[in-house]
XYZ file of C-alpha atoms in Angstrom:
365
model
C -28.334 -34.345 14.977
C -25.727 -34.005 17.697
C -25.369 -30.433 18.928
C -22.243 -30.380 21.051
C -19.666 -31.321 18.385
C -18.977 -28.439 16.034
C -17.444 -30.548 13.273
C -20.433 -32.913 13.024
C -23.052 -30.207 12.516
C -24.450 -30.644 9.032
C -27.242 -28.811 7.283
C -28.735 -31.717 5.368
C -29.840 -30.796 1.862
C -33.048 -32.290 0.490
C -31.674 -31.987 -3.066
C -28.142 -32.418 -4.362
C -26.400 -29.167 -5.240
C -24.923 -30.379 -8.524
C -26.692 -32.088 -11.429
C -25.613 -35.724 -11.771
C -25.915 -38.104 -14.752
C -25.874 -41.889 -14.407
C -23.047 -43.577 -16.307
C -23.131 -47.142 -14.972
C -24.813 -49.023 -12.151
C -22.337 -51.045 -10.107
C -24.782 -52.838 -7.788
C -24.145 -53.264 -4.063
C -20.391 -53.565 -3.834
C -18.741 -55.349 -0.895
C -22.092 -55.973 0.800
C -22.114 -52.501 2.332
C -24.956 -50.681 4.076
C -26.339 -49.008 0.956
C -29.034 -49.293 -1.694
C -26.639 -49.336 -4.622
C -23.497 -47.802 -6.108
C -23.180 -46.092 -9.501
C -20.677 -44.220 -11.614
C -21.954 -40.728 -12.378
C -20.793 -37.540 -14.090
C -21.364 -33.941 -13.038
C -22.813 -31.142 -15.171
C -20.503 -28.569 -13.587
C -18.201 -27.363 -16.419
C -15.201 -27.458 -14.101
C -15.760 -31.206 -13.616
C -16.043 -32.034 -17.319
C -14.662 -35.474 -18.107
C -14.463 -36.504 -14.452
C -16.177 -39.561 -12.990
C -17.674 -39.749 -9.507
C -19.396 -42.368 -7.369
C -23.005 -42.105 -6.201
C -23.758 -44.161 -3.091
C -27.509 -44.455 -2.535
C -29.456 -45.151 0.649
C -33.013 -46.470 0.901
C -35.685 -47.031 3.543
C -33.728 -49.758 5.349
C -30.724 -47.473 5.799
C -32.994 -44.686 7.053
C -34.340 -47.012 9.729
C -30.870 -47.226 11.272
C -29.919 -43.640 10.304
C -27.006 -44.948 8.276
C -27.272 -42.147 5.721
C -27.447 -39.402 8.372
C -24.442 -40.822 10.189
C -22.249 -41.340 7.125
C -22.914 -37.817 5.842
C -22.024 -36.413 9.257
C -18.830 -38.440 9.511
C -17.648 -37.573 6.001
C -18.421 -33.921 6.702
C -15.850 -34.040 9.506
C -13.115 -36.269 8.073
C -13.163 -36.337 4.269
C -10.719 -33.451 3.917
C -7.875 -35.887 4.655
C -6.164 -36.962 1.439
C -6.267 -40.647 2.412
C -10.012 -40.653 3.111
C -12.437 -40.669 0.199
C -13.868 -37.180 -0.444
C -17.586 -36.403 -0.325
C -18.379 -33.703 -2.914
C -22.175 -33.553 -2.653
C -25.123 -35.181 -0.900
C -28.875 -35.106 -0.435
C -31.176 -36.547 2.202
C -34.959 -36.640 1.703
C -36.747 -37.648 4.922
C -40.182 -37.836 3.301
C -39.168 -40.095 0.435
C -36.705 -42.081 2.594
C -33.997 -41.573 0.007
C -30.484 -40.221 0.256
C -27.155 -40.313 -1.562
C -23.579 -39.224 -1.135
C -21.388 -38.298 -4.102
C -17.754 -39.284 -3.767
C -14.500 -38.997 -5.666
C -13.810 -41.912 -8.007
C -10.698 -44.036 -7.430
C -9.694 -45.471 -10.784
C -7.613 -48.427 -9.553
C -10.442 -50.104 -7.658
C -10.220 -51.577 -4.182
C -7.476 -53.392 -2.307
C -9.362 -56.694 -2.260
C -8.626 -57.101 -5.986
C -4.911 -56.749 -5.208
C -5.239 -59.340 -2.413
C -6.872 -61.695 -4.921
C -3.934 -61.379 -7.318
C -1.470 -61.875 -4.446
C -3.331 -65.087 -3.608
C -2.777 -66.152 -7.225
C 0.981 -65.624 -6.968
C 1.537 -61.919 -7.609
C 3.475 -59.766 -5.170
C 3.295 -56.141 -4.037
C 6.658 -54.397 -3.770
C 7.605 -53.820 -0.148
C 8.035 -50.076 -0.730
C 4.356 -49.902 -1.664
C 3.322 -51.933 1.362
C 5.153 -49.543 3.705
C 3.692 -46.539 1.895
C 0.097 -47.820 1.948
C 0.445 -48.863 5.583
C 1.638 -45.362 6.443
C -1.163 -43.696 4.478
C -3.919 -45.823 6.011
C -2.502 -45.320 9.488
C -2.465 -41.565 8.826
C -6.138 -41.672 7.826
C -6.997 -43.698 10.924
C -5.027 -41.337 13.163
C -7.017 -38.448 11.715
C -10.295 -40.261 12.470
C -9.246 -41.029 16.044
C -7.312 -37.892 16.984
C -8.199 -35.125 14.530
C -5.748 -32.720 12.891
C -3.551 -32.419 15.987
C -2.863 -35.930 17.311
C -1.393 -36.285 20.759
C -3.899 -34.012 22.472
C -5.618 -35.110 25.645
C -9.262 -36.200 25.576
C -10.315 -32.845 27.054
C -8.313 -30.911 24.467
C -9.834 -32.941 21.635
C -13.338 -32.299 22.992
C -12.673 -28.573 23.391
C -11.405 -28.393 19.824
C -14.816 -29.537 18.573
C -13.529 -32.859 17.246
C -15.488 -36.080 17.759
C -13.444 -39.270 17.462
C -14.592 -41.456 14.571
C -14.396 -45.254 14.608
C -14.659 -46.945 11.207
C -15.496 -50.456 12.525
C -15.254 -52.175 9.113
C -11.691 -51.738 7.855
C -10.914 -54.433 5.286
C -9.355 -54.588 1.800
C -12.735 -54.027 0.149
C -13.049 -50.670 1.942
C -9.637 -49.411 0.857
C -9.586 -47.719 -2.560
C -6.596 -46.988 -4.781
C -5.837 -44.257 -7.273
C -2.849 -42.547 -8.894
C -1.757 -39.194 -7.509
C 1.552 -37.372 -7.686
C 3.439 -40.146 -9.435
C 2.519 -42.853 -6.958
C -0.386 -45.107 -6.008
C -2.369 -43.634 -3.133
C -4.823 -45.468 -0.869
C -8.068 -44.021 0.485
C -10.112 -45.297 3.403
C -13.743 -45.592 2.275
C -17.238 -46.749 3.264
C -18.094 -45.326 6.680
C -21.525 -46.981 6.684
C -20.608 -48.895 9.860
C -18.760 -45.906 11.295
C -19.716 -44.085 14.456
C -18.471 -41.046 16.365
C -18.078 -40.562 20.093
C -20.957 -38.105 19.966
C -23.200 -40.797 18.495
C -22.108 -43.189 21.226
C -22.889 -40.593 23.903
C -26.511 -40.690 22.773
C -26.834 -44.474 23.112
C -29.354 -45.758 25.604
C -26.730 -47.368 27.835
C -22.997 -47.777 28.124
C -23.224 -51.418 27.044
C -25.285 -50.441 24.004
C -22.654 -47.864 23.161
C -19.600 -50.123 23.253
C -21.097 -53.482 22.196
C -22.541 -53.485 18.687
C -22.330 -56.337 16.201
C -21.096 -54.651 13.040
C -18.247 -55.274 10.639
C -17.051 -58.231 8.578
C -16.334 -61.730 9.970
C -12.631 -62.448 9.771
C -11.709 -58.874 10.624
C -13.286 -58.884 14.082
C -10.879 -58.051 16.905
C -10.510 -60.481 19.854
C -12.608 -58.127 22.026
C -15.532 -58.114 19.553
C -18.341 -56.982 19.888
C -16.697 -54.344 22.100
C -15.144 -51.773 19.795
C -13.140 -48.568 19.819
C -9.902 -47.206 18.430
C -8.121 -50.443 19.360
C -10.463 -52.571 17.249
C -9.909 -50.277 14.237
C -6.167 -50.780 14.705
C -6.640 -54.568 14.768
C -8.598 -54.410 11.501
C -5.830 -52.313 9.950
C -3.305 -54.978 10.902
C -5.433 -57.789 9.460
C -5.911 -55.771 6.253
C -2.134 -55.382 5.854
C -1.684 -59.098 6.572
C -4.156 -59.927 3.788
C -2.304 -57.645 1.379
C 1.053 -59.306 2.097
C -0.097 -62.928 2.164
C -3.098 -63.031 -0.176
C -5.431 -64.130 2.610
C -8.967 -63.614 1.282
C -10.990 -64.760 4.307
C -9.009 -64.636 7.573
C -9.868 -67.006 10.378
C -11.286 -65.362 13.493
C -13.749 -66.042 16.280
C -16.599 -64.863 14.029
C -15.164 -66.660 10.999
C -13.963 -70.051 12.345
C -13.865 -71.579 8.881
C -11.524 -68.927 7.499
C -7.876 -69.187 6.463
C -5.250 -69.579 9.179
C -2.703 -66.775 9.472
C 0.334 -66.052 11.611
C 0.018 -63.264 14.200
C 3.782 -63.458 14.835
C 4.797 -62.919 11.202
C 1.676 -61.356 9.684
C 3.465 -60.186 6.521
C 4.905 -63.645 5.916
C 8.414 -64.763 4.986
C 8.562 -62.778 1.749
C 8.736 -59.441 3.540
C 11.260 -57.995 5.957
C 11.228 -58.687 9.681
C 10.877 -54.935 10.264
C 7.640 -54.783 8.289
C 6.369 -57.844 10.153
C 7.174 -56.191 13.483
C 5.298 -52.998 12.587
C 2.177 -54.834 11.432
C 2.378 -56.925 14.584
C 1.935 -53.716 16.623
C -1.677 -53.739 15.393
C -2.283 -57.316 16.466
C -1.756 -57.460 20.215
C -4.503 -59.687 21.603
C -5.383 -57.475 24.580
C -6.821 -54.162 23.383
C -5.292 -52.145 26.232
C -1.844 -53.418 25.221
C -2.375 -52.649 21.535
C -0.635 -49.552 20.185
C -2.856 -46.641 19.181
C -3.111 -45.501 15.574
C -0.999 -42.448 16.420
C 1.710 -44.522 18.136
C 1.922 -46.818 15.103
C 2.070 -43.834 12.761
C 4.965 -42.419 14.780
C 6.721 -45.804 14.634
C 6.263 -45.935 10.859
C 7.510 -42.373 10.508
C 10.644 -43.200 12.509
C 11.236 -46.363 10.478
C 10.892 -44.567 7.146
C 14.470 -43.255 7.024
C 15.985 -46.705 7.501
C 13.552 -48.519 5.234
C 13.808 -46.113 2.317
C 17.606 -46.455 2.324
C 17.730 -50.246 2.535
C 14.881 -51.489 0.330
C 15.545 -52.118 -3.337
C 14.182 -49.689 -5.892
C 10.572 -50.054 -6.992
C 11.009 -50.067 -10.756
C 7.258 -49.898 -11.385
C 5.874 -47.293 -8.957
C 2.544 -47.065 -10.800
C 1.979 -50.824 -11.050
C -0.176 -52.414 -8.384
C 1.848 -55.599 -8.176
C 4.749 -57.348 -9.814
C 5.417 -60.982 -10.728
C 6.091 -63.027 -7.621
C 9.790 -63.848 -7.322
C 11.203 -64.979 -3.981
C 14.777 -64.333 -5.050
C 14.143 -60.683 -5.914
C 12.127 -59.989 -2.788
C 13.020 -56.577 -1.311
C 13.088 -58.309 2.064
C 16.087 -60.324 0.860
C 17.960 -57.717 -1.184
C 18.755 -54.747 1.016
C 20.298 -52.611 -1.706
C 20.637 -48.842 -1.157
C 18.256 -47.129 -3.553
C 19.823 -44.095 -5.203
C 16.690 -43.484 -7.254
C 13.915 -44.400 -4.889
C 10.956 -42.915 -6.753
C 8.304 -41.020 -4.759
C 9.411 -39.929 -1.336
C 7.905 -41.372 1.835
C 4.388 -39.909 2.183
C 4.086 -36.713 4.179
C 2.583 -37.094 7.657
C -0.918 -36.143 6.555
C -2.602 -36.439 9.928
C -1.183 -33.021 10.765
C -1.549 -29.763 8.864
C -4.493 -30.958 6.799
C -4.406 -30.068 3.125
C -7.344 -30.929 0.945
C -6.276 -33.412 -1.702
C -8.327 -31.738 -4.402
C -6.585 -28.427 -3.808
C -3.267 -30.219 -4.197
C -4.346 -31.516 -7.598
C -5.800 -28.196 -8.832
C -9.098 -30.000 -9.219
C -12.420 -28.190 -9.733
C -13.624 -26.280 -6.695
C -16.952 -28.015 -6.271
C -19.047 -26.950 -3.304
C -18.875 -29.875 -0.873
C -21.406 -28.954 1.789
């Protein structure tokens, strides 16, 4: 365990704190680094009727310390409302078994939405802006901590260790209903790594060149990674959502579907949305905007966009029937009743999402 980052220090428990009951095995979803996923319930009376997710790790994951790393990362970052919350864990070194227990997102993952878009459905542009903002807020929190804009020295002194997800894709974005709107959550940090973990690598090249992630979402600089490669993956994920691209073409996925880096959202969305997604997709990583810069750009654009886009008449529906003529990109009608307001900038002033919902006060760590 790394000693010089305060936020990553975890006292691993050999037994889970709560009592968990299996409801349904879900198998190995999305091909992640795990030994299986299951729906479970908790015996805690305050969690009666609630469903959670158990993500298990076996001997293979112990070999690469995947379980140790994911527990550490979630310990630092899962108090952001757009990152899936870890509520319990255990890690048994002798038996080579471990598990994390996570909040359950009842609307599934974004890849199911991409599938329906590929079949002709369409996501309202208000939702696309909102989900883009939320995911960028989660990524900013991973990269910069609760006070983005600090220098590297200030971040280090604060005890924060930058976290790089390294496998952002629709299958690792979960959806649920909160506060009258659909909220997205960044999930599955099995490929994730912190700067403290990188500092312990045997060499600089070993630290910055690791072949992880999903073909099609690899940045041009792959296998070199960092905050810039996470930003690229965010842009590709948003492109998939807008265009229904299931398997994007890339250097590591040459047989994938072609897509347009100049208009990544396609012709059915506004030029302004296309331009903001394009910020993620600069070919040279040193010219690519940071997650915080993109979040600021989205925040500045929110006032204009919320006043010009047509009303989302189904704020709790994932998608609506595809209709080019009613595309919000074509009908810039002032929305007097715009539904949920633009999401609060959640990368600052962290508030735990469960506290917001008056959910049971389970002991997380």
